[in-house]
Coordinates of C-alpha atoms (C1' of nucleotides) in Angstrom, one line a residue:
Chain A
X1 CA -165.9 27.0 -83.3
X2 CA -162.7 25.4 -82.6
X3 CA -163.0 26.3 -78.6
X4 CA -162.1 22.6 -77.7
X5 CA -158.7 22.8 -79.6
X6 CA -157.9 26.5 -78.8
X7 CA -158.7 25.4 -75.1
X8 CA -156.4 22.3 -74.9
X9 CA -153.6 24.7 -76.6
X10 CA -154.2 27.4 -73.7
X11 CA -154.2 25.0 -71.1
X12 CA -151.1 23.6 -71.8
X13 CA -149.3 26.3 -72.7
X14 CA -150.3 28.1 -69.5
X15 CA -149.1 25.3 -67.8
X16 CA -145.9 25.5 -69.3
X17 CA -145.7 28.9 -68.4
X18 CA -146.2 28.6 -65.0
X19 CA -144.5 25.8 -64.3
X20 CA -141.2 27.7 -65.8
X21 CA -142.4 30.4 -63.8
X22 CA -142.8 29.1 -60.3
X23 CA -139.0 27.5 -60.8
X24 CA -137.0 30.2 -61.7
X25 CA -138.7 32.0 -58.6
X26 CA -137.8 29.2 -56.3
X27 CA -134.3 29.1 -57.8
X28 CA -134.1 32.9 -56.9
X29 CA -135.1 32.6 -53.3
X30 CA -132.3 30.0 -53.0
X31 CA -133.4 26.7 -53.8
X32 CA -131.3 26.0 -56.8
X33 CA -131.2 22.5 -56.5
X34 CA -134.5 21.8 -56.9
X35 CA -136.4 20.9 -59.8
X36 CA -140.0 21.0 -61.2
X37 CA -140.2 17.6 -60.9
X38 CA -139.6 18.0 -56.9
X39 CA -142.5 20.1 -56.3
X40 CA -144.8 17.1 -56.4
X41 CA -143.0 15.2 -54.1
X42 CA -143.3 17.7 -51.5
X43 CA -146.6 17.9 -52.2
X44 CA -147.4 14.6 -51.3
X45 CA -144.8 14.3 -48.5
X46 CA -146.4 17.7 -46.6
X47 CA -149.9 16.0 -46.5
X48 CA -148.3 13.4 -44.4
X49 CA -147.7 10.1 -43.2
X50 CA -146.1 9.5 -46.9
X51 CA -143.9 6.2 -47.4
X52 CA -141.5 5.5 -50.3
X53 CA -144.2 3.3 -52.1
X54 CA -147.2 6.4 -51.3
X55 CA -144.5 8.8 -53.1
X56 CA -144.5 6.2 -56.0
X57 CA -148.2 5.7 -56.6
X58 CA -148.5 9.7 -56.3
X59 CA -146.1 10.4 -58.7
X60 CA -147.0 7.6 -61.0
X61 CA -143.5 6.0 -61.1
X62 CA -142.0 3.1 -60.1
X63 CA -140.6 2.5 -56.3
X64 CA -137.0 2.5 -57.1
X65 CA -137.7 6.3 -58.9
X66 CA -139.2 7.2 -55.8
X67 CA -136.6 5.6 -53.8
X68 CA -134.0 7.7 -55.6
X69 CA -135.9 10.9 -55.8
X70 CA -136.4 10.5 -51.8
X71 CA -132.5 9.5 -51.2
X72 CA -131.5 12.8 -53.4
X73 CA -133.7 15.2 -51.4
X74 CA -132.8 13.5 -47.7
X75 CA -129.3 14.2 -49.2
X76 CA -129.6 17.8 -50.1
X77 CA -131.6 18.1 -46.6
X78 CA -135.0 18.7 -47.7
X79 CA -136.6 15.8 -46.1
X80 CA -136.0 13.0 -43.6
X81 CA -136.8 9.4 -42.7
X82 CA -138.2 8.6 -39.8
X83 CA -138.8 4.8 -38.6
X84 CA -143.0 3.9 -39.4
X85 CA -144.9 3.2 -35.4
X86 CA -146.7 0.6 -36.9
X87 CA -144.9 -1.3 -40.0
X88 CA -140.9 -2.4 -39.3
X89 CA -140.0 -2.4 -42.8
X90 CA -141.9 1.0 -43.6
X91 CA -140.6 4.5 -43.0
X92 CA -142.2 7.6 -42.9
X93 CA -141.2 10.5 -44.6
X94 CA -141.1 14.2 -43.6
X95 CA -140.1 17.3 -44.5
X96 CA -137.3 19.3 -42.6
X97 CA -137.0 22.8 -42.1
X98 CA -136.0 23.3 -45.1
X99 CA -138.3 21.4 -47.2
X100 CA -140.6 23.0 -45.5
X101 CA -139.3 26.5 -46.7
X102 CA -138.9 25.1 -50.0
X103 CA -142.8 24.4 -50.0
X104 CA -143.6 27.8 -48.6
X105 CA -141.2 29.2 -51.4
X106 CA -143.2 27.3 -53.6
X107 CA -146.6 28.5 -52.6
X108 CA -145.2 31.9 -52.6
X109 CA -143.7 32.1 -56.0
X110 CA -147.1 30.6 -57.7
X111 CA -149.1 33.4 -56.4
X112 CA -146.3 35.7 -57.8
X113 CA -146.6 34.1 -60.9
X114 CA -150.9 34.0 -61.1
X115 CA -151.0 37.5 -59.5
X116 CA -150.7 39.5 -62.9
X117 CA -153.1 36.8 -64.2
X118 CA -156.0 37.9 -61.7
X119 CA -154.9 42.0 -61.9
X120 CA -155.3 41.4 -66.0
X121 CA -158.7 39.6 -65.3
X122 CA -160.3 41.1 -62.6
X123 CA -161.4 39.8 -59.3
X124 CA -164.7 38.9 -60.8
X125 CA -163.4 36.8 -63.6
X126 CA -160.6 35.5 -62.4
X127 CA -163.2 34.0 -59.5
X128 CA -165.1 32.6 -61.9
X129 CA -162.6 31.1 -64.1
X130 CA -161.2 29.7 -61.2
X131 CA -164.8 28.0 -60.1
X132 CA -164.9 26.7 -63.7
X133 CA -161.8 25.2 -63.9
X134 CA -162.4 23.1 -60.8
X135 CA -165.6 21.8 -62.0
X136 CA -163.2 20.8 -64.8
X137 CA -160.3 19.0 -63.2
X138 CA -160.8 15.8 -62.2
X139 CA -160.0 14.6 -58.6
X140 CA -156.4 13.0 -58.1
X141 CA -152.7 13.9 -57.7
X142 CA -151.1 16.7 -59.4
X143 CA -148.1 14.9 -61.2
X144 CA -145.9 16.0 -64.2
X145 CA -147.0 14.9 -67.5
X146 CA -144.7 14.8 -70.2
Chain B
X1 CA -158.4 34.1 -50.7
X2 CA -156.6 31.9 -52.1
X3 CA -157.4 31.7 -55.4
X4 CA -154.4 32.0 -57.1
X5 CA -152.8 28.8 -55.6
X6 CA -156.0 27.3 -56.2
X7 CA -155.5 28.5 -60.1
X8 CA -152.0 27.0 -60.1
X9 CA -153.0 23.7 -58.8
X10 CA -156.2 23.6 -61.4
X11 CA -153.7 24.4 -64.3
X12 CA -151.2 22.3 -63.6
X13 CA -154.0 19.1 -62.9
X14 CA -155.4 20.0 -66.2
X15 CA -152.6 20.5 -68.1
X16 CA -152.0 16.7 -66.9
X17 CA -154.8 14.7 -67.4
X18 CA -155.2 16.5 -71.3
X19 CA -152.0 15.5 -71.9
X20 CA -152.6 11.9 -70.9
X21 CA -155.8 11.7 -72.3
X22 CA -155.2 13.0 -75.5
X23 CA -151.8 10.1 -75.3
X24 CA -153.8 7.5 -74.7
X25 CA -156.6 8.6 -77.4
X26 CA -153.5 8.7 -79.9
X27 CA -152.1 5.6 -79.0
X28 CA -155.3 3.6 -79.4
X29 CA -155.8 5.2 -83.0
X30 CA -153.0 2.9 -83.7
X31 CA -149.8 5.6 -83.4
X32 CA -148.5 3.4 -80.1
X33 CA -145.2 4.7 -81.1
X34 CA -145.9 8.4 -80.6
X35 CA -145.1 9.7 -76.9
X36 CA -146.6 13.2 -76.0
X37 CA -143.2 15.3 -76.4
X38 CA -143.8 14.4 -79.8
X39 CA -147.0 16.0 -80.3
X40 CA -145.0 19.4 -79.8
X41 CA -142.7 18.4 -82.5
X42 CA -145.1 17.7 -84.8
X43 CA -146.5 21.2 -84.0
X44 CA -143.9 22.9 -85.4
X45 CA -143.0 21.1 -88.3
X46 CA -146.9 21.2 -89.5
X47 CA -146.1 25.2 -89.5
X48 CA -143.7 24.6 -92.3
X49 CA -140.2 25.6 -93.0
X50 CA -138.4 24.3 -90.1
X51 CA -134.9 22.7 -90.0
X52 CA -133.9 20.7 -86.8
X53 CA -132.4 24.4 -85.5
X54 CA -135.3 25.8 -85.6
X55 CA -137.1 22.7 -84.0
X56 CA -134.5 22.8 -81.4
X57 CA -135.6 26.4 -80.5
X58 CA -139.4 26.1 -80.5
X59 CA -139.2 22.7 -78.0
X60 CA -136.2 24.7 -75.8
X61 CA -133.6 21.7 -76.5
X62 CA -130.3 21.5 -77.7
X63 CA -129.6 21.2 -81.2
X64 CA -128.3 17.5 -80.9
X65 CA -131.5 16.7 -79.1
X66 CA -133.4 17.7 -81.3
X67 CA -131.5 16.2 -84.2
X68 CA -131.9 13.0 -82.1
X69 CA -136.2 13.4 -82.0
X70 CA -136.1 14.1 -86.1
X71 CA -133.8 11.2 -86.4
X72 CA -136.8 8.7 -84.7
X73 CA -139.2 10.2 -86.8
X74 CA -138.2 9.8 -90.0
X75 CA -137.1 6.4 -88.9
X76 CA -140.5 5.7 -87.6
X77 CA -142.1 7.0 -91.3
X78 CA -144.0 10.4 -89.3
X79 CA -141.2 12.9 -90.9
X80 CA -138.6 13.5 -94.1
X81 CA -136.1 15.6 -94.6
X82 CA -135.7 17.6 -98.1
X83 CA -133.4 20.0 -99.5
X84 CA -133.3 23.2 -98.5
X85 CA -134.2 25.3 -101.4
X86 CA -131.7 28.6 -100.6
X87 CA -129.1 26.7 -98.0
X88 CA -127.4 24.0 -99.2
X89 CA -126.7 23.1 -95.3
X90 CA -129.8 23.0 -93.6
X91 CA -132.6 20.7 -94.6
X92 CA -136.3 21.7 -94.4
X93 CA -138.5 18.9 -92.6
X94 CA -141.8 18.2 -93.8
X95 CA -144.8 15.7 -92.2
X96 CA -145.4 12.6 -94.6
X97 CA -148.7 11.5 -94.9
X98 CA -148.5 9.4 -91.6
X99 CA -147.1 12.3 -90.2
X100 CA -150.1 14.4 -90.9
X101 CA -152.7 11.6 -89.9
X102 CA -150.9 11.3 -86.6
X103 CA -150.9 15.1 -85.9
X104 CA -155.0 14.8 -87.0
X105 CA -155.5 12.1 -84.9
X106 CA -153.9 14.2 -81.8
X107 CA -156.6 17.2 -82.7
X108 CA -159.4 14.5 -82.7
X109 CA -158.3 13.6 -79.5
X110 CA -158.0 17.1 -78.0
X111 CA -161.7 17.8 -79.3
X112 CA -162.7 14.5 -77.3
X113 CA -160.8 15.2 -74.3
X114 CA -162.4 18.5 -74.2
X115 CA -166.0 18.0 -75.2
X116 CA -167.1 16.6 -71.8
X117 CA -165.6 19.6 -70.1
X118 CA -167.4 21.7 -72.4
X119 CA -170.5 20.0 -71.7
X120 CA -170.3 20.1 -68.6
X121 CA -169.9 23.9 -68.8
X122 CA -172.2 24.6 -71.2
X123 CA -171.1 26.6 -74.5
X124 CA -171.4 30.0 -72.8
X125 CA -169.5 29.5 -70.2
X126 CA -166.7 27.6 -71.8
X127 CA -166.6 30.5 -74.3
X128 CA -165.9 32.5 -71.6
X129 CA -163.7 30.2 -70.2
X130 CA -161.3 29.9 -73.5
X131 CA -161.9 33.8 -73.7
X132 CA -159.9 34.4 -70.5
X133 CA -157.5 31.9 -70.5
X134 CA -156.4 33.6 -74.2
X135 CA -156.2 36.5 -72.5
X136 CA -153.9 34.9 -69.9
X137 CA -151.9 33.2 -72.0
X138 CA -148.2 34.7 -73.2
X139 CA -147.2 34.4 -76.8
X140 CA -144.5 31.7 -77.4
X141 CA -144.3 27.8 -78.5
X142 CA -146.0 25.3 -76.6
X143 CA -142.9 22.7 -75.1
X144 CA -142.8 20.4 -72.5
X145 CA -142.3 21.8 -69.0
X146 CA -141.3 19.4 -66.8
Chain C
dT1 C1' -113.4 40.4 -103.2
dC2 C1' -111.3 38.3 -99.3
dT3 C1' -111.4 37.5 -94.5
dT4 C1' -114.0 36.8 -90.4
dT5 C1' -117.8 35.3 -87.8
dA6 C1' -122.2 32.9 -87.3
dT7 C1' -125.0 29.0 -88.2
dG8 C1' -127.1 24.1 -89.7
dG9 C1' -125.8 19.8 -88.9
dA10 C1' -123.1 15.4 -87.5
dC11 C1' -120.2 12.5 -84.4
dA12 C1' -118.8 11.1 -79.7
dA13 C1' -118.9 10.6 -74.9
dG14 C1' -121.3 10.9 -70.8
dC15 C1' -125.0 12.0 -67.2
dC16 C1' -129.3 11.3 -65.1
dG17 C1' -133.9 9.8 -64.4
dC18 C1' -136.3 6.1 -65.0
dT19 C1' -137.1 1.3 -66.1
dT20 C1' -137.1 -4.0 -65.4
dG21 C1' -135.6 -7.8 -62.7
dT22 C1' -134.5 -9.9 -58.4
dC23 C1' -134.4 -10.4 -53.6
dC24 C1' -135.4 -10.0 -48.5
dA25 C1' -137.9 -9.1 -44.3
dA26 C1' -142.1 -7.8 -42.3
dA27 C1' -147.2 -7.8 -42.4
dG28 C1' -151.6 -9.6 -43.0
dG29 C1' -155.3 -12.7 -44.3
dA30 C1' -156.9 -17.8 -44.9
Chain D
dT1 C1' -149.3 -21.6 -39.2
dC2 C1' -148.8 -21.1 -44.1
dC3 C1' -149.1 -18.3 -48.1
dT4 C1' -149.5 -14.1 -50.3
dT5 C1' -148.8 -9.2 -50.2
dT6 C1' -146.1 -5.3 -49.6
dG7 C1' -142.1 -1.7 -48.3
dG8 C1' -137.7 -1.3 -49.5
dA9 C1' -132.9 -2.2 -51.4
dC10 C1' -129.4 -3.8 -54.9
dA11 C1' -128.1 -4.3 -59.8
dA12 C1' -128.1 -3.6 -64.6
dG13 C1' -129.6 -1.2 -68.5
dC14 C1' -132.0 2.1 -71.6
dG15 C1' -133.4 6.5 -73.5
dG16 C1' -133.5 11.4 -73.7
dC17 C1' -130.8 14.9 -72.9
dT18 C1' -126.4 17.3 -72.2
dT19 C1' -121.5 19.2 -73.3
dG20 C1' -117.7 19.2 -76.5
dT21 C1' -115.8 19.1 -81.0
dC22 C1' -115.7 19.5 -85.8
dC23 C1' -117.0 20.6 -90.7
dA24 C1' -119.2 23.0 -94.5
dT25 C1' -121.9 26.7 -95.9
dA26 C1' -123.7 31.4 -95.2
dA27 C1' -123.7 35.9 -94.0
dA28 C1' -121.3 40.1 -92.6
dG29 C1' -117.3 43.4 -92.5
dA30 C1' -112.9 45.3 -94.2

DNA sequence: TCTTTATGGACAAGCCGCTTGTCCAAAGGA
DNA sequence: TCCTTTGGACAAGCGGCTTGTCCATAAAGA
């Protein structure tokens, strides 16, 4: 009877889960200077034609946190700033080569993590659970919570 | 077939809008001073017979953080501290009565945040839904993750 | 029982991610 | 052309967390 609760409990600690997951599997591959927290920068900078102030609204932070956040990954070489065609003061951010590793590490190591997830399930279920929960989740970015 | 990054992303949204929803619920029940790492605090001291160590371990902090969190919530009237009946170091913390509306109010809020998902799903398929995802889920304390 | 080691908790200092506040130059609408 | 909006930078500060140290009590070993 208590579904609702026992579902918000699930969710989050699944969450938790594979969040913890999908970083130590990244730190493993190599990318030890990464965080959680970085993951949904590069997911909004890989989409594309991402400025500072885009990074900010998508992360749900302020432009100076975003500023920061963006100087320390052009730092550690993950992505790079490239002058906007059409705005003087904007500039448009991109991923290198490595960021874009660090991505593909990324995608990678959540599959790892859900794999044992789906075996334990079964295609069929796992399918389905998967068509549920996106008639669940609301449209929007993906951005750490807590 | 892609399902499992698919999975990860739905998770992860989820996990994020509950936790904000059910923060913002709280907050306009008139506990504006609660913040969502809280609500995982709370968790554990509702369990019963926890000291700070023990607090420390179920939100995977350090012992002076956690110290730190117990410290603003007995300030703030949520939490007290009492002897420990067989260690005269340690001291047992225990919900007061605001304490134990808050952590009430945070259930209502889950059960709201919930329901339309559940509608939308129907109770069949929801049933199935928290049926898997228990299946899914590892043992452990819910924390923060990111 | 006495000695050693482990543990709950407190104090201090410091880091880091984020905030507010301010400013400037470029862009864009009236 | 003026006025407002917006992308970005600089500065200061806060809060949550860390490491490091210490003490008193507990628990374990001789």
């Amino acid at each position: 009877m208590d579904d609702a609760l026992a579902f918000s409990s699930l969710v989050l600690a699944l969450s938790g889960h594979l969040v913890q997951e999908i970083h130590t599997r990244v730190a493993r591959e190599g990318f030890e200077d990464l965080r959680p927290a970085h993951g949904f920068a590069f997911a909004r900078i890989s989409r594309g034609d991402a400025t500072t102030a885009d990074l900010a609204a998508h992360l749900g932070v302020t432009k100076q946190a975003a500023a920061q956040l963006v100087e320390e990954l052009v730092r550690k070489g993950y992505v790079e700033r490239r002058p906007h065609p059409r705005d003087a003061r904007a500039k448009l951010l991109a991923l290198t080569g490595s960021g874009l590793a660090a991505t593909r590490a990324a995608d990678r190591a959540a599959r790892e993590a859900v794999a044992p997830w789906r075996e334990a399930l079964g295609e069929e279920r796992f399918g389905a659970l998967v068509t549920d929960l996106a008639r669940l989740t609301p449209p929007g970015p993906i951005r750490p919570a807590w």
